[in-house]
PDB file of C-alpha atoms in Angstrom:
ATOM      1  CA  MET A   1      -0.080   0.052  -0.208  1.00  0.00           C
ATOM      2  CA  ASP A   2       1.207   3.563  -1.435  1.00  0.00           C
ATOM      3  CA  ASN A   3       1.400   6.586   0.939  1.00  0.00           C
ATOM      4  CA  THR A   4      -1.532   7.895  -0.258  1.00  0.00           C
ATOM      5  CA  GLY A   5      -3.667   4.623   0.969  1.00  0.00           C
ATOM      6  CA  LEU A   6      -2.068   4.646   4.138  1.00  0.00           C
ATOM      7  CA  SER A   7      -3.545   8.126   4.925  1.00  0.00           C
ATOM      8  CA  ILE A   8      -6.739   7.643   3.233  1.00  0.00           C
ATOM      9  CA  LEU A   9      -6.792   4.928   5.609  1.00  0.00           C
ATOM     10  CA  LEU A  10      -5.323   6.458   8.671  1.00  0.00           C
ATOM     11  CA  ILE A  11      -7.924   9.905   7.907  1.00  0.00           C
ATOM     12  CA  VAL A  12     -11.127   7.141   8.177  1.00  0.00           C
ATOM     13  CA  ALA A  13      -9.455   5.449  11.343  1.00  0.00           C
ATOM     14  CA  VAL A  14      -9.908   8.591  12.439  1.00  0.00           C
ATOM     15  CA  VAL A  15     -13.510  10.358  11.698  1.00  0.00           C
ATOM     16  CA  PHE A  16     -15.062   6.942  12.800  1.00  0.00           C
ATOM     17  CA  THR A  17     -12.872   6.484  16.204  1.00  0.00           C
ATOM     18  CA  VAL A  18     -13.242  10.309  17.883  1.00  0.00           C
ATOM     19  CA  PRO A  19     -16.503  11.164  17.246  1.00  0.00           C
ATOM     20  CA  TYR A  20     -16.886   7.500  19.228  1.00  0.00           C
ATOM     21  CA  LEU A  21     -14.438   8.236  21.962  1.00  0.00           C
ATOM     22  CA  PHE A  22     -16.203  11.719  22.684  1.00  0.00           C
ATOM     23  CA  THR A  23     -19.104   9.726  23.756  1.00  0.00           C
ATOM     24  CA  ARG A  24     -17.759   7.764  25.442  1.00  0.00           C
ATOM     25  CA  PHE A  25     -15.476  10.216  28.065  1.00  0.00           C
ATOM     26  CA  SER A  26     -18.524  12.573  27.779  1.00  0.00           C
ATOM     27  CA  SER A  27     -20.474  10.404  29.293  1.00  0.00           C
ATOM     28  CA  ARG A  28     -18.109   9.342  32.373  1.00  0.00           C
ATOM     29  CA  ARG A  29     -17.601  12.772  32.933  1.00  0.00           C
ATOM     30  CA  ALA A  30     -20.452  13.079  34.049  1.00  0.00           C
ATOM     31  CA  ILE A  31     -19.916  12.065  37.508  1.00  0.00           C
ATOM     32  CA  GLY A  32     -19.893  14.180  39.803  1.00  0.00           C
ATOM     33  CA  LYS A  33     -21.713  17.336  38.452  1.00  0.00           C
ATOM     34  CA  ALA A  34     -25.182  18.757  39.913  1.00  0.00           C
ATOM     35  CA  THR A  35     -28.003  17.854  37.360  1.00  0.00           C
ATOM     36  CA  PRO A  36     -30.280  19.623  36.026  1.00  0.00           C
ATOM     37  CA  SER A  37     -33.502  19.754  37.246  1.00  0.00           C
ATOM     38  CA  PHE A  38     -35.898  17.049  36.618  1.00  0.00           C
ATOM     39  CA  GLU A  39     -38.655  16.871  39.392  1.00  0.00           C
ATOM     40  CA  GLN A  40     -41.519  16.521  36.328  1.00  0.00           C
ATOM     41  CA  LEU A  41     -40.141  13.840  35.062  1.00  0.00           C
ATOM     42  CA  LEU A  42     -40.013  11.846  38.081  1.00  0.00           C
ATOM     43  CA  PRO A  43     -43.352   9.312  38.684  1.00  0.00           C
ATOM     44  CA  GLU A  44     -45.803   9.388  41.078  1.00  0.00           C
ATOM     45  CA  ASP A  45     -44.091   6.620  42.973  1.00  0.00           C
ATOM     46  CA  ALA A  46     -40.231   7.172  43.412  1.00  0.00           C
ATOM     47  CA  ASP A  47     -38.599   7.725  46.095  1.00  0.00           C
ATOM     48  CA  ILE A  48     -36.548  11.025  45.655  1.00  0.00           C
ATOM     49  CA  ASN A  49     -34.300  10.153  49.388  1.00  0.00           C
ATOM     50  CA  LYS A  50     -32.773   6.570  47.221  1.00  0.00           C
ATOM     51  CA  THR A  51     -30.850   6.749  43.843  1.00  0.00           C
ATOM     52  CA  LEU A  52     -32.967   7.460  41.171  1.00  0.00           C
ATOM     53  CA  TYR A  53     -31.691   5.762  37.414  1.00  0.00           C
ATOM     54  CA  LEU A  54     -32.197   7.829  34.754  1.00  0.00           C
ATOM     55  CA  TYR A  55     -32.105   5.826  31.124  1.00  0.00           C
ATOM     56  CA  PHE A  56     -31.881   7.994  28.553  1.00  0.00           C
ATOM     57  CA  MET A  57     -32.481   6.256  24.873  1.00  0.00           C
ATOM     58  CA  SER A  58     -33.883   7.104  20.700  1.00  0.00           C
ATOM     59  CA  ASP A  59     -36.247   6.111  19.023  1.00  0.00           C
ATOM     60  CA  ASN A  60     -34.543   5.386  16.549  1.00  0.00           C
ATOM     61  CA  CYS A  61     -31.034   4.080  17.725  1.00  0.00           C
ATOM     62  CA  PRO A  62     -30.938  -0.184  17.748  1.00  0.00           C
ATOM     63  CA  MET A  63     -29.328   0.057  20.769  1.00  0.00           C
ATOM     64  CA  CYS A  64     -32.237   0.977  23.094  1.00  0.00           C
ATOM     65  CA  SER A  65     -34.601  -0.421  21.279  1.00  0.00           C
ATOM     66  CA  SER A  66     -32.845  -4.319  22.406  1.00  0.00           C
ATOM     67  CA  MET A  67     -32.317  -2.653  25.800  1.00  0.00           C
ATOM     68  CA  SER A  68     -36.047  -1.163  26.132  1.00  0.00           C
ATOM     69  CA  SER A  69     -38.042  -4.175  26.848  1.00  0.00           C
ATOM     70  CA  LEU A  70     -35.395  -4.988  30.263  1.00  0.00           C
ATOM     71  CA  ILE A  71     -35.541  -1.112  31.951  1.00  0.00           C
ATOM     72  CA  LYS A  72     -39.475  -1.782  31.095  1.00  0.00           C
ATOM     73  CA  GLU A  73     -39.046  -5.278  32.852  1.00  0.00           C
ATOM     74  CA  LEU A  74     -36.663  -3.203  36.162  1.00  0.00           C
ATOM     75  CA  GLN A  75     -39.036  -0.447  36.265  1.00  0.00           C
ATOM     76  CA  THR A  76     -42.065  -2.659  37.698  1.00  0.00           C
ATOM     77  CA  LEU A  77     -40.007  -3.432  40.422  1.00  0.00           C
ATOM     78  CA  ASN A  78     -38.480  -0.243  40.956  1.00  0.00           C
ATOM     79  CA  PRO A  79     -39.689   2.735  40.651  1.00  0.00           C
ATOM     80  CA  ASN A  80     -36.694   5.262  40.572  1.00  0.00           C
ATOM     81  CA  ILE A  81     -35.562   3.694  37.451  1.00  0.00           C
ATOM     82  CA  ILE A  82     -37.231   6.764  34.290  1.00  0.00           C
ATOM     83  CA  THR A  83     -36.974   6.768  30.726  1.00  0.00           C
ATOM     84  CA  ILE A  84     -36.302   9.599  28.701  1.00  0.00           C
ATOM     85  CA  ASN A  85     -36.445  10.038  25.153  1.00  0.00           C
ATOM     86  CA  VAL A  86     -33.063  12.254  23.571  1.00  0.00           C
ATOM     87  CA  ASP A  87     -35.912  12.861  20.164  1.00  0.00           C
ATOM     88  CA  LYS A  88     -38.315  14.356  22.220  1.00  0.00           C
ATOM     89  CA  MET A  89     -35.945  16.029  25.550  1.00  0.00           C
ATOM     90  CA  SER A  90     -32.990  16.744  23.643  1.00  0.00           C
ATOM     91  CA  ASP A  91     -32.363  19.579  26.082  1.00  0.00           C
ATOM     92  CA  HIS A  92     -32.394  17.116  29.271  1.00  0.00           C
ATOM     93  CA  ALA A  93     -29.753  15.444  27.419  1.00  0.00           C
ATOM     94  CA  ARG A  94     -27.594  18.166  27.038  1.00  0.00           C
ATOM     95  CA  GLY A  95     -27.842  18.975  31.142  1.00  0.00           C
ATOM     96  CA  PHE A  96     -26.671  14.999  31.779  1.00  0.00           C
ATOM     97  CA  TYR A  97     -23.747  15.643  29.342  1.00  0.00           C
ATOM     98  CA  VAL A  98     -25.192  12.722  27.195  1.00  0.00           C
ATOM     99  CA  PHE A  99     -23.898  12.413  24.351  1.00  0.00           C
ATOM    100  CA  GLY A 100     -24.705   8.953  23.392  1.00  0.00           C
ATOM    101  CA  THR A 101     -27.495   7.093  23.854  1.00  0.00           C
ATOM    102  CA  PRO A 102     -28.296   4.235  25.028  1.00  0.00           C
ATOM    103  CA  THR A 103     -27.559   6.072  28.269  1.00  0.00           C
ATOM    104  CA  LEU A 104     -27.914   5.073  31.949  1.00  0.00           C
ATOM    105  CA  LEU A 105     -27.112   7.084  34.612  1.00  0.00           C
ATOM    106  CA  ALA A 106     -27.418   7.270  38.501  1.00  0.00           C
ATOM    107  CA  VAL A 107     -28.252   9.569  40.443  1.00  0.00           C
ATOM    108  CA  LYS A 108     -28.762  11.090  43.907  1.00  0.00           C
ATOM    109  CA  ASN A 109     -28.556  13.939  45.881  1.00  0.00           C
ATOM    110  CA  ASN A 110     -28.770  16.044  42.128  1.00  0.00           C
ATOM    111  CA  THR A 111     -25.213  14.665  41.342  1.00  0.00           C
ATOM    112  CA  ILE A 112     -24.747  12.320  39.078  1.00  0.00           C
ATOM    113  CA  LEU A 113     -23.277   8.788  40.560  1.00  0.00           C
ATOM    114  CA  LYS A 114     -22.358   7.075  38.166  1.00  0.00           C
ATOM    115  CA  ALA A 115     -23.302   6.872  34.229  1.00  0.00           C
ATOM    116  CA  LYS A 116     -22.783   3.846  31.756  1.00  0.00           C
ATOM    117  CA  LEU A 117     -23.583   3.948  27.542  1.00  0.00           C
ATOM    118  CA  GLY A 118     -23.661   2.070  25.889  1.00  0.00           C
ATOM    119  CA  SER A 119     -26.254  -1.345  25.362  1.00  0.00           C
ATOM    120  CA  LEU A 120     -26.500  -3.159  28.298  1.00  0.00           C
ATOM    121  CA  SER A 121     -27.537  -6.985  28.976  1.00  0.00           C
ATOM    122  CA  LYS A 122     -30.034  -7.508  31.414  1.00  0.00           C
ATOM    123  CA  LYS A 123     -27.189  -9.421  34.731  1.00  0.00           C
ATOM    124  CA  LYS A 124     -24.894  -6.334  33.492  1.00  0.00           C
ATOM    125  CA  LEU A 125     -28.685  -3.575  34.098  1.00  0.00           C
ATOM    126  CA  LYS A 126     -29.129  -5.340  37.000  1.00  0.00           C
ATOM    127  CA  TYR A 127     -25.445  -5.242  38.344  1.00  0.00           C
ATOM    128  CA  PHE A 128     -25.370  -1.385  38.206  1.00  0.00           C
ATOM    129  CA  ILE A 129     -28.446  -0.640  39.866  1.00  0.00           C
ATOM    130  CA  ASP A 130     -27.521  -3.059  42.202  1.00  0.00           C
ATOM    131  CA  SER A 131     -24.535  -1.944  43.161  1.00  0.00           C
TER     132      SER A 131
END
């Protein structure tokens, strides 16, 4: 491969890798930061004294569609799991430093405790919520 082909390959790799890394690290940078107001999103039976879990998803995200069924199942057991559709509430996503979906945040006392970007299995979801 000549230098031109190698340069093109490098440019393509950078174009696809940089946005991925940005979304990965932006959700982790949110840990420890204060949250914007989101009381209007809380269900009536949510306990604000416990940890709240915010699930950010999109209608046109294939990973979100597979994870949403698991989230709905867990919501029947835990009313502190809140689903936020970023297509309809993009201002909330930006306020929580969410730049990719699916993203799951743990929030307590208006502070982001932990964040997870990407699709999770049922076992990993339960571990995220239980730990």
